Amino acid sequence: MNVVLVNSFFYPEALTCGPVVQTLDAARVLSRAHAVSVFSGTLEPAQAPGSLALTRVEGIPVARYRPLPAAGMMSRYRVLSDRHLERLFREYLRQVSADIVHCNVIH
């Protein structure tokens, strides 16, 4: 079964946040019996805005999306809420043939 875990941020970029640790633990456990990947946001300045970077954490595939610039104080933390993301996310789900998508903490 192909499982995609979605969280606003992911390890190691956001190490101390409870939902990040929970998502990492779930990925570790589920990957013992299933194909697991993680889709998260990132604020990594080296990554181009509106782009998706594919990495691995402990062998688990991770897709990190850097949001497009937006106005407003809270927009910095709304990494998974711009319109450009919808197309990339749908494409990603098709690529990994997702059977289950679990959205944990998304803004």
mmCIF file of N, CA and C in Angstrom:
data_model
loop_
_atom_site.group_PDB
_atom_site.id
_atom_site.type_symbol
_atom_site.label_atom_id
_atom_site.label_comp_id
_atom_site.label_asym_id
_atom_site.label_seq_id
_atom_site.Cartn_x
_atom_site.Cartn_y
_atom_site.Cartn_z
ATOM 1 N N MET A 1 0.837 -1.168 0.000
ATOM 2 C CA MET A 1 0.000 0.000 0.000
ATOM 3 C C MET A 1 0.891 1.243 0.000
ATOM 4 N N ASN A 2 0.540 2.240 -0.795
ATOM 5 C CA ASN A 2 1.299 3.482 -0.876
ATOM 6 C C ASN A 2 0.660 4.545 0.017
ATOM 7 N N VAL A 3 1.393 4.967 1.032
ATOM 8 C CA VAL A 3 0.897 5.908 2.027
ATOM 9 C C VAL A 3 1.675 7.220 1.906
ATOM 10 N N VAL A 4 0.949 8.325 1.842
ATOM 11 C CA VAL A 4 1.576 9.646 1.839
ATOM 12 C C VAL A 4 1.163 10.363 3.118
ATOM 13 N N LEU A 5 2.159 10.800 3.877
ATOM 14 C CA LEU A 5 1.926 11.577 5.090
ATOM 15 C C LEU A 5 2.191 13.039 4.759
ATOM 16 N N VAL A 6 1.268 13.912 5.118
ATOM 17 C CA VAL A 6 1.386 15.337 4.801
ATOM 18 C C VAL A 6 1.465 16.135 6.097
ATOM 19 N N ASN A 7 2.450 17.012 6.176
ATOM 20 C CA ASN A 7 2.617 17.866 7.347
ATOM 21 C C ASN A 7 3.210 19.191 6.885
ATOM 22 N N SER A 8 2.911 20.282 7.582
ATOM 23 C CA SER A 8 3.428 21.591 7.175
ATOM 24 C C SER A 8 4.951 21.606 7.083
ATOM 25 N N PHE A 9 5.620 20.986 8.040
ATOM 26 C CA PHE A 9 7.073 20.896 8.045
ATOM 27 C C PHE A 9 7.471 19.464 8.357
ATOM 28 N N PHE A 10 8.748 19.132 8.131
ATOM 29 C CA PHE A 10 9.203 17.775 8.409
ATOM 30 C C PHE A 10 10.659 17.792 8.851
ATOM 31 N N TYR A 11 11.051 16.742 9.514
ATOM 32 C CA TYR A 11 12.391 16.509 10.020
ATOM 33 C C TYR A 11 13.396 16.529 8.869
ATOM 34 N N PRO A 12 14.605 16.979 9.023
ATOM 35 C CA PRO A 12 15.209 17.596 10.210
ATOM 36 C C PRO A 12 15.020 19.099 10.273
ATOM 37 N N GLU A 13 14.356 19.690 9.273
ATOM 38 C CA GLU A 13 14.192 21.144 9.254
ATOM 39 C C GLU A 13 13.479 21.646 10.504
ATOM 40 N N ALA A 14 12.454 20.958 10.924
ATOM 41 C CA ALA A 14 11.691 21.331 12.116
ATOM 42 C C ALA A 14 11.769 20.162 13.089
ATOM 43 N N LEU A 15 12.742 20.195 13.952
ATOM 44 C CA LEU A 15 13.039 19.040 14.801
ATOM 45 C C LEU A 15 12.202 18.978 16.076
ATOM 46 N N THR A 16 11.881 20.104 16.663
ATOM 47 C CA THR A 16 11.286 20.078 18.002
ATOM 48 C C THR A 16 9.765 20.156 18.023
ATOM 49 N N CYS A 17 9.148 20.262 16.885
ATOM 50 C CA CYS A 17 7.696 20.396 16.818
ATOM 51 C C CYS A 17 7.026 19.029 16.972
ATOM 52 N N GLY A 18 6.033 18.928 17.852
ATOM 53 C CA GLY A 18 5.354 17.661 18.107
ATOM 54 C C GLY A 18 4.809 16.972 16.866
ATOM 55 N N PRO A 19 4.071 17.686 16.005
ATOM 56 C CA PRO A 19 3.549 17.036 14.799
ATOM 57 C C PRO A 19 4.643 16.520 13.867
ATOM 58 N N VAL A 20 5.788 17.188 13.853
ATOM 59 C CA VAL A 20 6.903 16.731 13.017
ATOM 60 C C VAL A 20 7.436 15.404 13.535
ATOM 61 N N VAL A 21 7.606 15.316 14.843
ATOM 62 C CA VAL A 21 8.093 14.075 15.457
ATOM 63 C C VAL A 21 7.071 12.965 15.250
ATOM 64 N N GLN A 22 5.790 13.279 15.404
ATOM 65 C CA GLN A 22 4.727 12.292 15.204
ATOM 66 C C GLN A 22 4.728 11.785 13.760
ATOM 67 N N THR A 23 4.898 12.678 12.787
ATOM 68 C CA THR A 23 4.923 12.279 11.386
ATOM 69 C C THR A 23 6.140 11.414 11.096
ATOM 70 N N LEU A 24 7.290 11.770 11.648
ATOM 71 C CA LEU A 24 8.499 10.962 11.467
ATOM 72 C C LEU A 24 8.313 9.572 12.070
ATOM 73 N N ASP A 25 7.765 9.505 13.271
ATOM 74 C CA ASP A 25 7.528 8.202 13.907
ATOM 75 C C ASP A 25 6.545 7.360 13.090
ATOM 76 N N ALA A 26 5.476 7.974 12.611
ATOM 77 C CA ALA A 26 4.500 7.243 11.797
ATOM 78 C C ALA A 26 5.153 6.730 10.516
ATOM 79 N N ALA A 27 5.988 7.549 9.887
ATOM 80 C CA ALA A 27 6.675 7.130 8.663
ATOM 81 C C ALA A 27 7.600 5.951 8.931
ATOM 82 N N ARG A 28 8.311 6.001 10.040
ATOM 83 C CA ARG A 28 9.214 4.895 10.401
ATOM 84 C C ARG A 28 8.439 3.584 10.580
ATOM 85 N N VAL A 29 7.354 3.648 11.339
ATOM 86 C CA VAL A 29 6.573 2.439 11.637
ATOM 87 C C VAL A 29 5.881 1.921 10.372
ATOM 88 N N LEU A 30 5.206 2.803 9.652
ATOM 89 C CA LEU A 30 4.471 2.373 8.461
ATOM 90 C C LEU A 30 5.386 1.838 7.365
ATOM 91 N N SER A 31 6.601 2.365 7.292
ATOM 92 C CA SER A 31 7.516 1.938 6.219
ATOM 93 C C SER A 31 7.997 0.500 6.399
ATOM 94 N N ARG A 32 7.742 -0.083 7.554
ATOM 95 C CA ARG A 32 8.098 -1.498 7.755
ATOM 96 C C ARG A 32 7.236 -2.420 6.895
ATOM 97 N N ALA A 33 6.005 -1.979 6.583
ATOM 98 C CA ALA A 33 5.085 -2.844 5.840
ATOM 99 C C ALA A 33 4.499 -2.185 4.590
ATOM 100 N N HIS A 34 4.751 -0.885 4.406
ATOM 101 C CA HIS A 34 4.136 -0.158 3.291
ATOM 102 C C HIS A 34 5.157 0.758 2.624
ATOM 103 N N ALA A 35 4.825 1.200 1.423
ATOM 104 C CA ALA A 35 5.624 2.225 0.753
ATOM 105 C C ALA A 35 5.138 3.570 1.287
ATOM 106 N N VAL A 36 6.004 4.283 1.993
ATOM 107 C CA VAL A 36 5.629 5.537 2.646
ATOM 108 C C VAL A 36 6.440 6.688 2.073
ATOM 109 N N SER A 37 5.775 7.808 1.861
ATOM 110 C CA SER A 37 6.484 9.031 1.504
ATOM 111 C C SER A 37 5.859 10.173 2.288
ATOM 112 N N VAL A 38 6.596 11.277 2.364
ATOM 113 C CA VAL A 38 6.146 12.445 3.117
ATOM 114 C C VAL A 38 6.107 13.639 2.173
ATOM 115 N N PHE A 39 5.050 14.441 2.300
ATOM 116 C CA PHE A 39 4.927 15.691 1.553
ATOM 117 C C PHE A 39 4.846 16.800 2.583
ATOM 118 N N SER A 40 5.775 17.755 2.512
ATOM 119 C CA SER A 40 5.789 18.824 3.511
ATOM 120 C C SER A 40 6.169 20.145 2.883
ATOM 121 N N GLY A 41 6.020 21.183 3.677
ATOM 122 C CA GLY A 41 6.473 22.499 3.273
ATOM 123 C C GLY A 41 7.891 22.719 3.760
ATOM 124 N N THR A 42 8.516 23.751 3.244
ATOM 125 C CA THR A 42 9.850 24.137 3.688
ATOM 126 C C THR A 42 9.994 25.646 3.565
ATOM 127 N N LEU A 43 10.840 26.202 4.386
ATOM 128 C CA LEU A 43 11.196 27.614 4.270
ATOM 129 C C LEU A 43 12.675 27.737 3.905
ATOM 130 N N GLU A 44 13.259 26.663 3.406
ATOM 131 C CA GLU A 44 14.666 26.626 3.029
ATOM 132 C C GLU A 44 14.960 27.726 2.005
ATOM 133 N N PRO A 45 15.804 28.708 2.369
ATOM 134 C CA PRO A 45 16.054 29.830 1.462
ATOM 135 C C PRO A 45 16.758 29.436 0.164
ATOM 136 N N ALA A 46 17.482 28.342 0.155
ATOM 137 C CA ALA A 46 18.192 27.917 -1.053
ATOM 138 C C ALA A 46 17.251 27.314 -2.097
ATOM 139 N N GLN A 47 16.054 26.945 -1.685
ATOM 140 C CA GLN A 47 15.091 26.347 -2.615
ATOM 141 C C GLN A 47 14.244 27.445 -3.250
ATOM 142 N N ALA A 48 14.044 27.353 -4.545
ATOM 143 C CA ALA A 48 13.272 28.369 -5.265
ATOM 144 C C ALA A 48 11.804 28.351 -4.838
ATOM 145 N N PRO A 49 11.198 29.521 -4.635
ATOM 146 C CA PRO A 49 9.774 29.570 -4.306
ATOM 147 C C PRO A 49 8.929 28.914 -5.400
ATOM 148 N N GLY A 50 7.927 28.154 -4.975
ATOM 149 C CA GLY A 50 7.045 27.468 -5.910
ATOM 150 C C GLY A 50 7.595 26.153 -6.423
ATOM 151 N N SER A 51 8.735 25.724 -5.864
ATOM 152 C CA SER A 51 9.359 24.488 -6.348
ATOM 153 C C SER A 51 9.175 23.341 -5.362
ATOM 154 N N LEU A 52 9.366 22.147 -5.868
ATOM 155 C CA LEU A 52 9.273 20.923 -5.080
ATOM 156 C C LEU A 52 10.638 20.253 -5.113
ATOM 157 N N ALA A 53 11.214 19.994 -3.944
ATOM 158 C CA ALA A 53 12.515 19.331 -3.852
ATOM 159 C C ALA A 53 12.304 17.926 -3.303
ATOM 160 N N LEU A 54 12.889 16.943 -3.949
ATOM 161 C CA LEU A 54 12.768 15.551 -3.518
ATOM 162 C C LEU A 54 14.041 15.141 -2.790
ATOM 163 N N THR A 55 13.871 14.669 -1.549
ATOM 164 C CA THR A 55 14.987 14.232 -0.723
ATOM 165 C C THR A 55 14.611 12.911 -0.067
ATOM 166 N N ARG A 56 15.468 12.450 0.804
ATOM 167 C CA ARG A 56 15.182 11.254 1.617
ATOM 168 C C ARG A 56 15.609 11.526 3.052
ATOM 169 N N VAL A 57 14.813 11.035 3.987
ATOM 170 C CA VAL A 57 15.132 11.091 5.403
ATOM 171 C C VAL A 57 15.029 9.669 5.922
ATOM 172 N N GLU A 58 16.130 9.129 6.370
ATOM 173 C CA GLU A 58 16.182 7.744 6.855
ATOM 174 C C GLU A 58 15.617 6.780 5.814
ATOM 175 N N GLY A 59 15.893 7.054 4.549
ATOM 176 C CA GLY A 59 15.437 6.194 3.466
ATOM 177 C C GLY A 59 14.004 6.448 3.011
ATOM 178 N N ILE A 60 13.301 7.339 3.679
ATOM 179 C CA ILE A 60 11.902 7.645 3.349
ATOM 180 C C ILE A 60 11.878 8.820 2.367
ATOM 181 N N PRO A 61 11.232 8.671 1.217
ATOM 182 C CA PRO A 61 11.150 9.776 0.261
ATOM 183 C C PRO A 61 10.361 10.953 0.838
ATOM 184 N N VAL A 62 10.920 12.155 0.651
ATOM 185 C CA VAL A 62 10.287 13.369 1.157
ATOM 186 C C VAL A 62 10.231 14.396 0.034
ATOM 187 N N ALA A 63 9.048 14.938 -0.219
ATOM 188 C CA ALA A 63 8.865 16.024 -1.176
ATOM 189 C C ALA A 63 8.619 17.287 -0.361
ATOM 190 N N ARG A 64 9.467 18.289 -0.560
ATOM 191 C CA ARG A 64 9.351 19.536 0.199
ATOM 192 C C ARG A 64 8.982 20.678 -0.746
ATOM 193 N N TYR A 65 7.894 21.356 -0.418
ATOM 194 C CA TYR A 65 7.398 22.458 -1.235
ATOM 195 C C TYR A 65 7.752 23.792 -0.594
ATOM 196 N N ARG A 66 8.380 24.676 -1.362
ATOM 197 C CA ARG A 66 8.658 26.041 -0.885
ATOM 198 C C ARG A 66 7.570 26.944 -1.438
ATOM 199 N N PRO A 67 6.795 27.590 -0.551
ATOM 200 C CA PRO A 67 5.652 28.387 -1.017
ATOM 201 C C PRO A 67 6.082 29.624 -1.793
ATOM 202 N N LEU A 68 5.155 30.098 -2.600
ATOM 203 C CA LEU A 68 5.338 31.365 -3.285
ATOM 204 C C LEU A 68 5.242 32.493 -2.266
ATOM 205 N N PRO A 69 5.915 33.609 -2.502
ATOM 206 C CA PRO A 69 5.821 34.735 -1.565
ATOM 207 C C PRO A 69 4.373 35.203 -1.426
ATOM 208 N N ALA A 70 4.001 35.555 -0.208
ATOM 209 C CA ALA A 70 2.642 36.039 0.062
ATOM 210 C C ALA A 70 2.726 37.173 1.075
ATOM 211 N N ALA A 71 1.721 37.995 1.090
ATOM 212 C CA ALA A 71 1.687 39.118 2.024
ATOM 213 C C ALA A 71 1.058 38.693 3.344
ATOM 214 N N GLY A 72 1.399 39.418 4.390
ATOM 215 C CA GLY A 72 0.789 39.162 5.693
ATOM 216 C C GLY A 72 1.742 38.487 6.657
ATOM 217 N N MET A 73 1.578 38.796 7.918
ATOM 218 C CA MET A 73 2.476 38.286 8.936
ATOM 219 C C MET A 73 2.431 36.764 9.053
ATOM 220 N N MET A 74 1.239 36.166 9.006
ATOM 221 C CA MET A 74 1.122 34.721 9.196
ATOM 222 C C MET A 74 1.408 33.927 7.926
ATOM 223 N N SER A 75 1.551 34.592 6.784
ATOM 224 C CA SER A 75 1.756 33.867 5.526
ATOM 225 C C SER A 75 3.035 33.043 5.548
ATOM 226 N N ARG A 76 4.026 33.443 6.334
ATOM 227 C CA ARG A 76 5.284 32.701 6.432
ATOM 228 C C ARG A 76 5.035 31.265 6.894
ATOM 229 N N TYR A 77 4.036 31.061 7.726
ATOM 230 C CA TYR A 77 3.775 29.739 8.293
ATOM 231 C C TYR A 77 2.733 28.952 7.516
ATOM 232 N N ARG A 78 2.133 29.554 6.519
ATOM 233 C CA ARG A 78 1.128 28.863 5.702
ATOM 234 C C ARG A 78 1.810 28.291 4.471
ATOM 235 N N VAL A 79 2.651 27.318 4.696
ATOM 236 C CA VAL A 79 3.491 26.789 3.620
ATOM 237 C C VAL A 79 2.744 25.862 2.674
ATOM 238 N N LEU A 80 1.612 25.347 3.082
ATOM 239 C CA LEU A 80 0.866 24.434 2.220
ATOM 240 C C LEU A 80 -0.498 25.016 1.859
ATOM 241 N N SER A 81 -0.515 26.294 1.499
ATOM 242 C CA SER A 81 -1.819 26.892 1.234
ATOM 243 C C SER A 81 -1.861 27.832 0.024
ATOM 244 N N ASP A 82 -0.956 27.692 -0.930
ATOM 245 C CA ASP A 82 -1.095 28.552 -2.104
ATOM 246 C C ASP A 82 -1.633 27.753 -3.294
ATOM 247 N N ARG A 83 -2.183 28.450 -4.252
ATOM 248 C CA ARG A 83 -2.879 27.804 -5.373
ATOM 249 C C ARG A 83 -1.943 27.002 -6.285
ATOM 250 N N HIS A 84 -0.715 27.447 -6.399
ATOM 251 C CA HIS A 84 0.256 26.739 -7.233
ATOM 252 C C HIS A 84 0.494 25.324 -6.684
ATOM 253 N N LEU A 85 0.413 25.206 -5.396
ATOM 254 C CA LEU A 85 0.659 23.918 -4.740
ATOM 255 C C LEU A 85 -0.337 22.852 -5.166
ATOM 256 N N GLU A 86 -1.592 23.218 -5.380
ATOM 257 C CA GLU A 86 -2.624 22.223 -5.699
ATOM 258 C C GLU A 86 -2.222 21.369 -6.900
ATOM 259 N N ARG A 87 -1.747 22.000 -7.964
ATOM 260 C CA ARG A 87 -1.338 21.264 -9.165
ATOM 261 C C ARG A 87 -0.154 20.341 -8.858
ATOM 262 N N LEU A 88 0.837 20.862 -8.138
ATOM 263 C CA LEU A 88 2.007 20.045 -7.802
ATOM 264 C C LEU A 88 1.637 18.864 -6.903
ATOM 265 N N PHE A 89 0.732 19.110 -5.955
ATOM 266 C CA PHE A 89 0.333 18.047 -5.033
ATOM 267 C C PHE A 89 -0.426 16.943 -5.763
ATOM 268 N N ARG A 90 -1.349 17.309 -6.631
ATOM 269 C CA ARG A 90 -2.088 16.306 -7.412
ATOM 270 C C ARG A 90 -1.131 15.484 -8.282
ATOM 271 N N GLU A 91 -0.183 16.158 -8.901
ATOM 272 C CA GLU A 91 0.804 15.475 -9.735
ATOM 273 C C GLU A 91 1.649 14.514 -8.898
ATOM 274 N N TYR A 92 2.056 14.969 -7.713
ATOM 275 C CA TYR A 92 2.848 14.122 -6.819
ATOM 276 C C TYR A 92 2.057 12.875 -6.413
ATOM 277 N N LEU A 93 0.789 13.038 -6.054
ATOM 278 C CA LEU A 93 -0.033 11.895 -5.652
ATOM 279 C C LEU A 93 -0.179 10.885 -6.784
ATOM 280 N N ARG A 94 -0.287 11.371 -8.012
ATOM 281 C CA ARG A 94 -0.338 10.457 -9.164
ATOM 282 C C ARG A 94 0.997 9.725 -9.329
ATOM 283 N N GLN A 95 2.095 10.437 -9.168
ATOM 284 C CA GLN A 95 3.412 9.834 -9.357
ATOM 285 C C GLN A 95 3.678 8.710 -8.360
ATOM 286 N N VAL A 96 3.268 8.909 -7.113
ATOM 287 C CA VAL A 96 3.529 7.887 -6.095
ATOM 288 C C VAL A 96 2.393 6.870 -5.997
ATOM 289 N N SER A 97 1.367 7.022 -6.816
ATOM 290 C CA SER A 97 0.206 6.122 -6.802
ATOM 291 C C SER A 97 -0.343 5.967 -5.387
ATOM 292 N N ALA A 98 -0.653 7.088 -4.755
ATOM 293 C CA ALA A 98 -1.090 7.080 -3.361
ATOM 294 C C ALA A 98 -2.406 6.335 -3.172
ATOM 295 N N ASP A 99 -2.409 5.398 -2.219
ATOM 296 C CA ASP A 99 -3.624 4.698 -1.814
ATOM 297 C C ASP A 99 -4.277 5.411 -0.635
ATOM 298 N N ILE A 100 -3.424 5.915 0.273
ATOM 299 C CA ILE A 100 -3.892 6.601 1.465
ATOM 300 C C ILE A 100 -3.097 7.899 1.619
ATOM 301 N N VAL A 101 -3.798 8.984 1.911
ATOM 302 C CA VAL A 101 -3.143 10.265 2.179
ATOM 303 C C VAL A 101 -3.608 10.711 3.557
ATOM 304 N N HIS A 102 -2.639 10.872 4.466
ATOM 305 C CA HIS A 102 -2.956 11.323 5.819
ATOM 306 C C HIS A 102 -2.417 12.747 5.995
ATOM 307 N N CYS A 103 -3.314 13.696 6.196
ATOM 308 C CA CYS A 103 -2.918 15.089 6.415
ATOM 309 C C CYS A 103 -2.896 15.341 7.926
ATOM 310 N N ASN A 104 -1.723 15.656 8.429
ATOM 311 C CA ASN A 104 -1.565 15.857 9.857
ATOM 312 C C ASN A 104 -1.804 17.312 10.229
ATOM 313 N N VAL A 105 -0.794 18.134 10.184
ATOM 314 C CA VAL A 105 -0.944 19.557 10.503
ATOM 315 C C VAL A 105 -0.606 20.333 9.242
ATOM 316 N N ILE A 106 -1.634 20.906 8.631
ATOM 317 C CA ILE A 106 -1.409 21.717 7.448
ATOM 318 C C ILE A 106 -2.115 23.053 7.634
ATOM 319 N N HIS A 107 -1.566 24.086 7.038
ATOM 320 C CA HIS A 107 -2.132 25.446 7.169
ATOM 321 C C HIS A 107 -2.507 25.944 5.808
#
